[in-house]
Amino acid sequence: MINRILILGTGLIGASTGLALRASGFTGEIAGFDASASELDTAQSSGAIDVFARSRADALDFARTADVILLAVPVLAILDWMQLLAPVLNDGAANQGDGPAQLLTDVGSTKLQITEKARSLFPNASPQASRARFLPGHPMAGKESGGAALAEPTLFRDAIWLFTPLDPQSEPSPLEQEWRALVAGFGARTLDLAPQRHDELCAWVSHLPQMLSTALSALLEDTFGADPKSRDEIAAIGGRALRETTRLGASPYSMWRDVALSNTEPIAATLLALEQRLQHLRENLRTHELREEFLLANHFRSRR
Amino acid sequence: MINRILILGTGLIGASTGLALRASGFTGEIAGFDASASELDTAQSSGAIDVFARSRADALDFARTADVILLAVPVLAILDWMQLLAPVLNDGAANQGDGPAQLLTDVGSTKLQITEKARSLFPNASPQASRARFLPGHPMAGKESGGAALAEPTLFRDAIWLFTPLDPQSEPSPLEQEWRALVAGFGARTLDLAPQRHDELCAWVSHLPQMLSTALSALLEDTFGADPKSRDEIAAIGGRALRETTRLGASPYSMWRDVALSNTEPIAATLLALEQRLQHLRENLRTHELREEFLLANHFRSRR
């Protein structure tokens, strides 16, 4: 049923999805659009997309006839695209049959705002059953740097691809089932979560590690960056521990700004909890409490 | 000149040193001692040591005739061994020639207390030039778990092996030069630092990442550990970011207790600085300050 896929945003995740579709045997057409002509060019050169739209208006035209539209841009841009796409997809021009003829899905890092907006713009329970459906998604894959040049067909292998369906109780449409099967074909496991739970869990396992790595890297830059001798010493002495805890310091603000704006409260709560935990540890560097912290931490790791 | 090496503590670092000595062509005798009979047994089975002492008293006897004695135990145990070894090594029994006949060196994670104690117990400027000399050392290598079973001859390859010499201005003794050459033979680079500078820099690049990883792991265990469903979700969703920032949560308290006790002030200072930085970031999740933090962090990482 899925013959035409449109990828809006051909950066790391969008282009990797195109490559993964091809690698897993998808033979339909993959169209793409990106605000950056060079990202678009890289995506096409690598075979991630076959054809591309030359403008937003052009992309909306492609959208009219696509079976699946994948929004692979940062969260606020996804919300903008949803607004632009709603009138185009809901005019029913593409709908020939009985079920919903188009599936809109995304890869945004936070899901509550996107899922709520989808409920209002693309209601499942619409009397016009043929309207486009929205399936909020989030592949837990990425790199500390973005861009189509880093895209890989295997990026989602053994990763988890989360969904936060608008109506978890209802049977997925055939189109949604087909998209889920394509995702499984990338080697990813899928898991459904409520959007609020998604955002809380991701604050812990993804956003907090990111903010932590950014804060530590920024602190080290402030402390040692101005002095070449100190910089060299830090570079010489720092091993795997430093490398791993600062790796995400390379992540781009452009993407994380949207995460911070769309998941502020959960992220702030995890940061505050970590600040308090670090203070507790600092005040107990010479007491038996330090042992309790290490034992708890050992316990956490022993299950991983 | 170096024909007999005694390794006191045949855990990960001690046994890896024995294996690295063999792999780099050292043909003399390697003796070992460990308070744990099973660590000692593992070290001998793997070829890290040839012979072993059966008790502390036996180890002190081995020490009388060793050319190099490597203290490869946690910091407080190193300080204890120094106290035990001083009268044995300084009685001159082993000294036949003109220069210092024995070299005592260590692999302790903090260097100020060890170097100060060495200055008092093994003074370079002693009128008895033939007395044993002490070269404080610290290979920046390790794993989140310890033990002889994880030892590898290549553990120090491309790592840095730090020294904090008692008298940085004076020419190293021939024995010290030979030990440095053996270390270089492991594939490690060597770098000399003042002991206080060593402890401050290591607080930043090693102890802070460790405490951070322990605090985050302990916090996650407290938050999710009691609920199997949450544990499963965290395990399913957590990717590389979580894995890397909590990896050191597996580190043993036994080793880090000594680091915390012997480097309390520098570690507390780095923890406090990070707490304040996280607070700053938390209070600016929705402002342009967040961009500044990401740019500083990007800058730090761009040089690595």
mmCIF file of N, CA, C and O in Angstrom, chain B residues 170-227:
data_model
loop_
_atom_site.group_PDB
_atom_site.id
_atom_site.type_symbol
_atom_site.label_atom_id
_atom_site.label_comp_id
_atom_site.label_asym_id
_atom_site.label_seq_id
_atom_site.Cartn_x
_atom_site.Cartn_y
_atom_site.Cartn_z
ATOM 1 N N SER B 170 66.126 17.202 39.763
ATOM 2 C CA SER B 170 67.325 16.362 39.719
ATOM 3 C C SER B 170 67.222 15.289 38.634
ATOM 4 O O SER B 170 66.130 14.865 38.251
ATOM 5 N N GLU B 171 68.357 14.852 38.181
ATOM 6 C CA GLU B 171 68.468 13.795 37.169
ATOM 7 C C GLU B 171 67.894 12.490 37.741
ATOM 8 O O GLU B 171 68.212 12.107 38.869
ATOM 9 N N PRO B 172 67.041 11.797 36.974
ATOM 10 C CA PRO B 172 66.549 10.506 37.467
ATOM 11 C C PRO B 172 67.707 9.524 37.641
ATOM 12 O O PRO B 172 68.657 9.553 36.861
ATOM 13 N N SER B 173 67.590 8.675 38.642
ATOM 14 C CA SER B 173 68.609 7.639 38.837
ATOM 15 C C SER B 173 68.551 6.663 37.662
ATOM 16 O O SER B 173 67.526 6.564 36.976
ATOM 17 N N PRO B 174 69.638 5.932 37.426
ATOM 18 C CA PRO B 174 69.613 4.928 36.336
ATOM 19 C C PRO B 174 68.465 3.934 36.502
ATOM 20 O O PRO B 174 67.829 3.545 35.520
ATOM 21 N N LEU B 175 68.183 3.541 37.734
ATOM 22 C CA LEU B 175 67.095 2.591 37.981
ATOM 23 C C LEU B 175 65.747 3.203 37.583
ATOM 24 O O LEU B 175 64.908 2.544 36.951
ATOM 25 N N GLU B 176 65.555 4.465 37.945
ATOM 26 C CA GLU B 176 64.319 5.159 37.573
ATOM 27 C C GLU B 176 64.224 5.275 36.059
ATOM 28 O O GLU B 176 63.140 5.069 35.475
ATOM 29 N N GLN B 177 65.323 5.594 35.412
ATOM 30 C CA GLN B 177 65.311 5.699 33.948
ATOM 31 C C GLN B 177 64.927 4.361 33.316
ATOM 32 O O GLN B 177 64.184 4.322 32.333
ATOM 33 N N GLU B 178 65.421 3.293 33.925
ATOM 34 C CA GLU B 178 65.115 1.973 33.371
ATOM 35 C C GLU B 178 63.633 1.641 33.556
ATOM 36 O O GLU B 178 62.988 1.077 32.659
ATOM 37 N N TRP B 179 63.073 2.005 34.712
ATOM 38 C CA TRP B 179 61.644 1.764 34.931
ATOM 39 C C TRP B 179 60.793 2.587 33.951
ATOM 40 O O TRP B 179 59.825 2.093 33.366
ATOM 41 N N ARG B 180 61.174 3.838 33.737
ATOM 42 C CA ARG B 180 60.455 4.680 32.772
ATOM 43 C C ARG B 180 60.517 4.066 31.367
ATOM 44 O O ARG B 180 59.544 4.135 30.612
ATOM 45 N N ALA B 181 61.659 3.473 31.045
ATOM 46 C CA ALA B 181 61.794 2.844 29.720
ATOM 47 C C ALA B 181 60.895 1.612 29.612
ATOM 48 O O ALA B 181 60.291 1.358 28.563
ATOM 49 N N LEU B 182 60.786 0.874 30.727
ATOM 50 C CA LEU B 182 59.882 -0.287 30.710
ATOM 51 C C LEU B 182 58.438 0.166 30.490
ATOM 52 O O LEU B 182 57.693 -0.427 29.707
ATOM 53 N N VAL B 183 58.060 1.229 31.192
ATOM 54 C CA VAL B 183 56.695 1.761 31.048
ATOM 55 C C VAL B 183 56.450 2.204 29.606
ATOM 56 O O VAL B 183 55.388 1.935 29.023
ATOM 57 N N ALA B 184 57.433 2.881 29.023
ATOM 58 C CA ALA B 184 57.299 3.306 27.624
ATOM 59 C C ALA B 184 57.139 2.077 26.726
ATOM 60 O O ALA B 184 56.414 2.114 25.722
ATOM 61 N N GLY B 185 57.786 0.985 27.121
ATOM 62 C CA GLY B 185 57.683 -0.259 26.361
ATOM 63 C C GLY B 185 56.284 -0.866 26.377
ATOM 64 O O GLY B 185 55.932 -1.682 25.535
ATOM 65 N N PHE B 186 55.474 -0.454 27.364
ATOM 66 C CA PHE B 186 54.072 -0.925 27.406
ATOM 67 C C PHE B 186 53.224 -0.215 26.352
ATOM 68 O O PHE B 186 52.045 -0.509 26.195
ATOM 69 N N GLY B 187 53.807 0.803 25.691
ATOM 70 C CA GLY B 187 53.044 1.610 24.749
ATOM 71 C C GLY B 187 52.432 2.837 25.397
ATOM 72 O O GLY B 187 51.629 3.532 24.781
ATOM 73 N N ALA B 188 52.821 3.107 26.652
ATOM 74 C CA ALA B 188 52.278 4.273 27.360
ATOM 75 C C ALA B 188 53.185 5.488 27.145
ATOM 76 O O ALA B 188 54.387 5.341 26.937
ATOM 77 N N ARG B 189 52.576 6.678 27.177
ATOM 78 C CA ARG B 189 53.363 7.902 27.195
ATOM 79 C C ARG B 189 53.519 8.313 28.653
ATOM 80 O O ARG B 189 52.621 8.092 29.461
ATOM 81 N N THR B 190 54.640 8.912 28.990
ATOM 82 C CA THR B 190 54.826 9.361 30.368
ATOM 83 C C THR B 190 54.803 10.883 30.417
ATOM 84 O O THR B 190 55.149 11.550 29.445
ATOM 85 N N LEU B 191 54.331 11.402 31.539
ATOM 86 C CA LEU B 191 54.265 12.856 31.735
ATOM 87 C C LEU B 191 54.491 13.128 33.211
ATOM 88 O O LEU B 191 53.909 12.459 34.064
ATOM 89 N N ASP B 192 55.366 14.102 33.502
ATOM 90 C CA ASP B 192 55.640 14.466 34.893
ATOM 91 C C ASP B 192 54.818 15.687 35.299
ATOM 92 O O ASP B 192 54.688 16.639 34.531
ATOM 93 N N LEU B 193 54.257 15.624 36.484
ATOM 94 C CA LEU B 193 53.452 16.732 37.017
ATOM 95 C C LEU B 193 53.826 16.945 38.484
ATOM 96 O O LEU B 193 54.275 16.008 39.155
ATOM 97 N N ALA B 194 53.603 18.167 38.978
ATOM 98 C CA ALA B 194 53.690 18.390 40.418
ATOM 99 C C ALA B 194 52.515 17.658 41.069
ATOM 100 O O ALA B 194 51.422 17.595 40.492
ATOM 101 N N PRO B 195 52.709 17.082 42.267
ATOM 102 C CA PRO B 195 51.645 16.245 42.855
ATOM 103 C C PRO B 195 50.328 16.989 43.099
ATOM 104 O O PRO B 195 49.254 16.425 42.878
ATOM 105 N N GLN B 196 50.409 18.243 43.524
ATOM 106 C CA GLN B 196 49.173 18.992 43.769
ATOM 107 C C GLN B 196 48.416 19.238 42.458
ATOM 108 O O GLN B 196 47.191 19.087 42.391
ATOM 109 N N ARG B 197 49.176 19.600 41.417
ATOM 110 C CA ARG B 197 48.581 19.802 40.100
ATOM 111 C C ARG B 197 47.951 18.490 39.604
ATOM 112 O O ARG B 197 46.854 18.501 39.038
ATOM 113 N N HIS B 198 48.665 17.392 39.803
ATOM 114 C CA HIS B 198 48.128 16.085 39.432
ATOM 115 C C HIS B 198 46.762 15.862 40.067
ATOM 116 O O HIS B 198 45.800 15.472 39.403
ATOM 117 N N ASP B 199 46.678 16.106 41.366
ATOM 118 C CA ASP B 199 45.426 15.807 42.071
ATOM 119 C C ASP B 199 44.295 16.737 41.635
ATOM 120 O O ASP B 199 43.135 16.311 41.553
ATOM 121 N N GLU B 200 44.635 17.999 41.342
ATOM 122 C CA GLU B 200 43.597 18.928 40.867
ATOM 123 C C GLU B 200 43.096 18.526 39.477
ATOM 124 O O GLU B 200 41.890 18.486 39.225
ATOM 125 N N LEU B 201 44.043 18.238 38.572
ATOM 126 C CA LEU B 201 43.639 17.857 37.208
ATOM 127 C C LEU B 201 42.866 16.538 37.209
ATOM 128 O O LEU B 201 41.858 16.404 36.510
ATOM 129 N N CYS B 202 43.329 15.577 38.031
ATOM 130 C CA CYS B 202 42.626 14.293 38.063
ATOM 131 C C CYS B 202 41.241 14.426 38.693
ATOM 132 O O CYS B 202 40.333 13.665 38.341
ATOM 133 N N ALA B 203 41.076 15.373 39.609
ATOM 134 C CA ALA B 203 39.736 15.628 40.142
ATOM 135 C C ALA B 203 38.794 15.976 38.984
ATOM 136 O O ALA B 203 37.670 15.488 38.911
ATOM 137 N N TRP B 204 39.286 16.805 38.054
ATOM 138 C CA TRP B 204 38.449 17.225 36.927
ATOM 139 C C TRP B 204 38.217 16.105 35.912
ATOM 140 O O TRP B 204 37.080 15.880 35.497
ATOM 141 N N VAL B 205 39.274 15.455 35.495
ATOM 142 C CA VAL B 205 39.132 14.539 34.350
ATOM 143 C C VAL B 205 38.785 13.110 34.747
ATOM 144 O O VAL B 205 38.359 12.321 33.905
ATOM 145 N N SER B 206 38.949 12.772 36.016
ATOM 146 C CA SER B 206 38.704 11.387 36.414
ATOM 147 C C SER B 206 37.749 11.279 37.612
ATOM 148 O O SER B 206 36.750 10.571 37.557
ATOM 149 N N HIS B 207 38.034 12.008 38.690
ATOM 150 C CA HIS B 207 37.235 11.823 39.900
ATOM 151 C C HIS B 207 35.839 12.420 39.744
ATOM 152 O O HIS B 207 34.860 11.826 40.192
ATOM 153 N N LEU B 208 35.742 13.593 39.105
ATOM 154 C CA LEU B 208 34.421 14.190 38.889
ATOM 155 C C LEU B 208 33.556 13.316 37.976
ATOM 156 O O LEU B 208 32.401 13.014 38.329
ATOM 157 N N PRO B 209 34.072 12.878 36.807
ATOM 158 C CA PRO B 209 33.261 11.956 36.001
ATOM 159 C C PRO B 209 32.824 10.707 36.776
ATOM 160 O O PRO B 209 31.701 10.229 36.608
ATOM 161 N N GLN B 210 33.705 10.182 37.625
ATOM 162 C CA GLN B 210 33.325 9.013 38.429
ATOM 163 C C GLN B 210 32.183 9.345 39.390
ATOM 164 O O GLN B 210 31.175 8.623 39.446
ATOM 165 N N MET B 211 32.315 10.423 40.136
ATOM 166 C CA MET B 211 31.300 10.768 41.144
ATOM 167 C C MET B 211 29.955 11.078 40.470
ATOM 168 O O MET B 211 28.882 10.724 40.954
ATOM 169 N N LEU B 212 30.058 11.743 39.325
ATOM 170 C CA LEU B 212 28.890 12.063 38.513
ATOM 171 C C LEU B 212 28.163 10.801 38.065
ATOM 172 O O LEU B 212 26.936 10.698 38.157
ATOM 173 N N SER B 213 28.914 9.854 37.582
ATOM 174 C CA SER B 213 28.347 8.609 37.089
ATOM 175 C C SER B 213 27.742 7.813 38.248
ATOM 176 O O SER B 213 26.664 7.216 38.108
ATOM 177 N N THR B 214 28.413 7.821 39.387
ATOM 178 C CA THR B 214 27.881 7.151 40.573
ATOM 179 C C THR B 214 26.594 7.828 41.030
ATOM 180 O O THR B 214 25.596 7.150 41.312
ATOM 181 N N ALA B 215 26.596 9.162 41.096
ATOM 182 C CA ALA B 215 25.410 9.892 41.562
ATOM 183 C C ALA B 215 24.228 9.657 40.619
ATOM 184 O O ALA B 215 23.103 9.405 41.074
ATOM 185 N N LEU B 216 24.470 9.709 39.307
ATOM 186 C CA LEU B 216 23.383 9.512 38.347
ATOM 187 C C LEU B 216 22.839 8.083 38.426
ATOM 188 O O LEU B 216 21.619 7.871 38.426
ATOM 189 N N SER B 217 23.735 7.118 38.505
ATOM 190 C CA SER B 217 23.300 5.716 38.598
ATOM 191 C C SER B 217 22.509 5.480 39.883
ATOM 192 O O SER B 217 21.471 4.800 39.871
ATOM 193 N N ALA B 218 23.001 6.021 41.000
ATOM 194 C CA ALA B 218 22.318 5.844 42.282
ATOM 195 C C ALA B 218 20.935 6.513 42.251
ATOM 196 O O ALA B 218 19.952 5.968 42.746
ATOM 197 N N LEU B 219 20.866 7.684 41.625
ATOM 198 C CA LEU B 219 19.596 8.401 41.513
ATOM 199 C C LEU B 219 18.597 7.604 40.674
ATOM 200 O O LEU B 219 17.414 7.486 41.042
ATOM 201 N N LEU B 220 19.048 7.047 39.573
ATOM 202 C CA LEU B 220 18.167 6.245 38.726
ATOM 203 C C LEU B 220 17.711 4.986 39.460
ATOM 204 O O LEU B 220 16.548 4.574 39.348
ATOM 205 N N GLU B 221 18.625 4.387 40.222
ATOM 206 C CA GLU B 221 18.261 3.199 40.995
ATOM 207 C C GLU B 221 17.195 3.554 42.034
ATOM 208 O O GLU B 221 16.220 2.817 42.214
ATOM 209 N N ASP B 222 17.379 4.673 42.716
ATOM 210 C CA ASP B 222 16.397 5.119 43.711
ATOM 211 C C ASP B 222 15.051 5.437 43.070
ATOM 212 O O ASP B 222 13.996 5.189 43.641
ATOM 213 N N THR B 223 15.094 6.018 41.863
ATOM 214 C CA THR B 223 13.870 6.479 41.212
ATOM 215 C C THR B 223 13.093 5.334 40.562
ATOM 216 O O THR B 223 11.866 5.299 40.612
ATOM 217 N N PHE B 224 13.813 4.405 39.949
ATOM 218 C CA PHE B 224 13.139 3.375 39.151
ATOM 219 C C PHE B 224 13.381 1.946 39.624
ATOM 220 O O PHE B 224 12.724 1.018 39.164
ATOM 221 N N GLY B 225 14.352 1.769 40.522
ATOM 222 C CA GLY B 225 14.799 0.421 40.854
ATOM 223 C C GLY B 225 13.734 -0.473 41.462
ATOM 224 O O GLY B 225 13.736 -1.694 41.266
ATOM 225 N N ALA B 226 12.786 0.123 42.195
ATOM 226 C CA ALA B 226 11.831 -0.690 42.941
ATOM 227 C C ALA B 226 10.677 -1.191 42.074
ATOM 228 O O ALA B 226 9.953 -2.101 42.463
ATOM 229 N N ASP B 227 10.508 -0.595 40.881
ATOM 230 C CA ASP B 227 9.352 -0.927 40.050
ATOM 231 C C ASP B 227 9.797 -1.665 38.781
ATOM 232 O O ASP B 227 10.410 -1.080 37.889
#
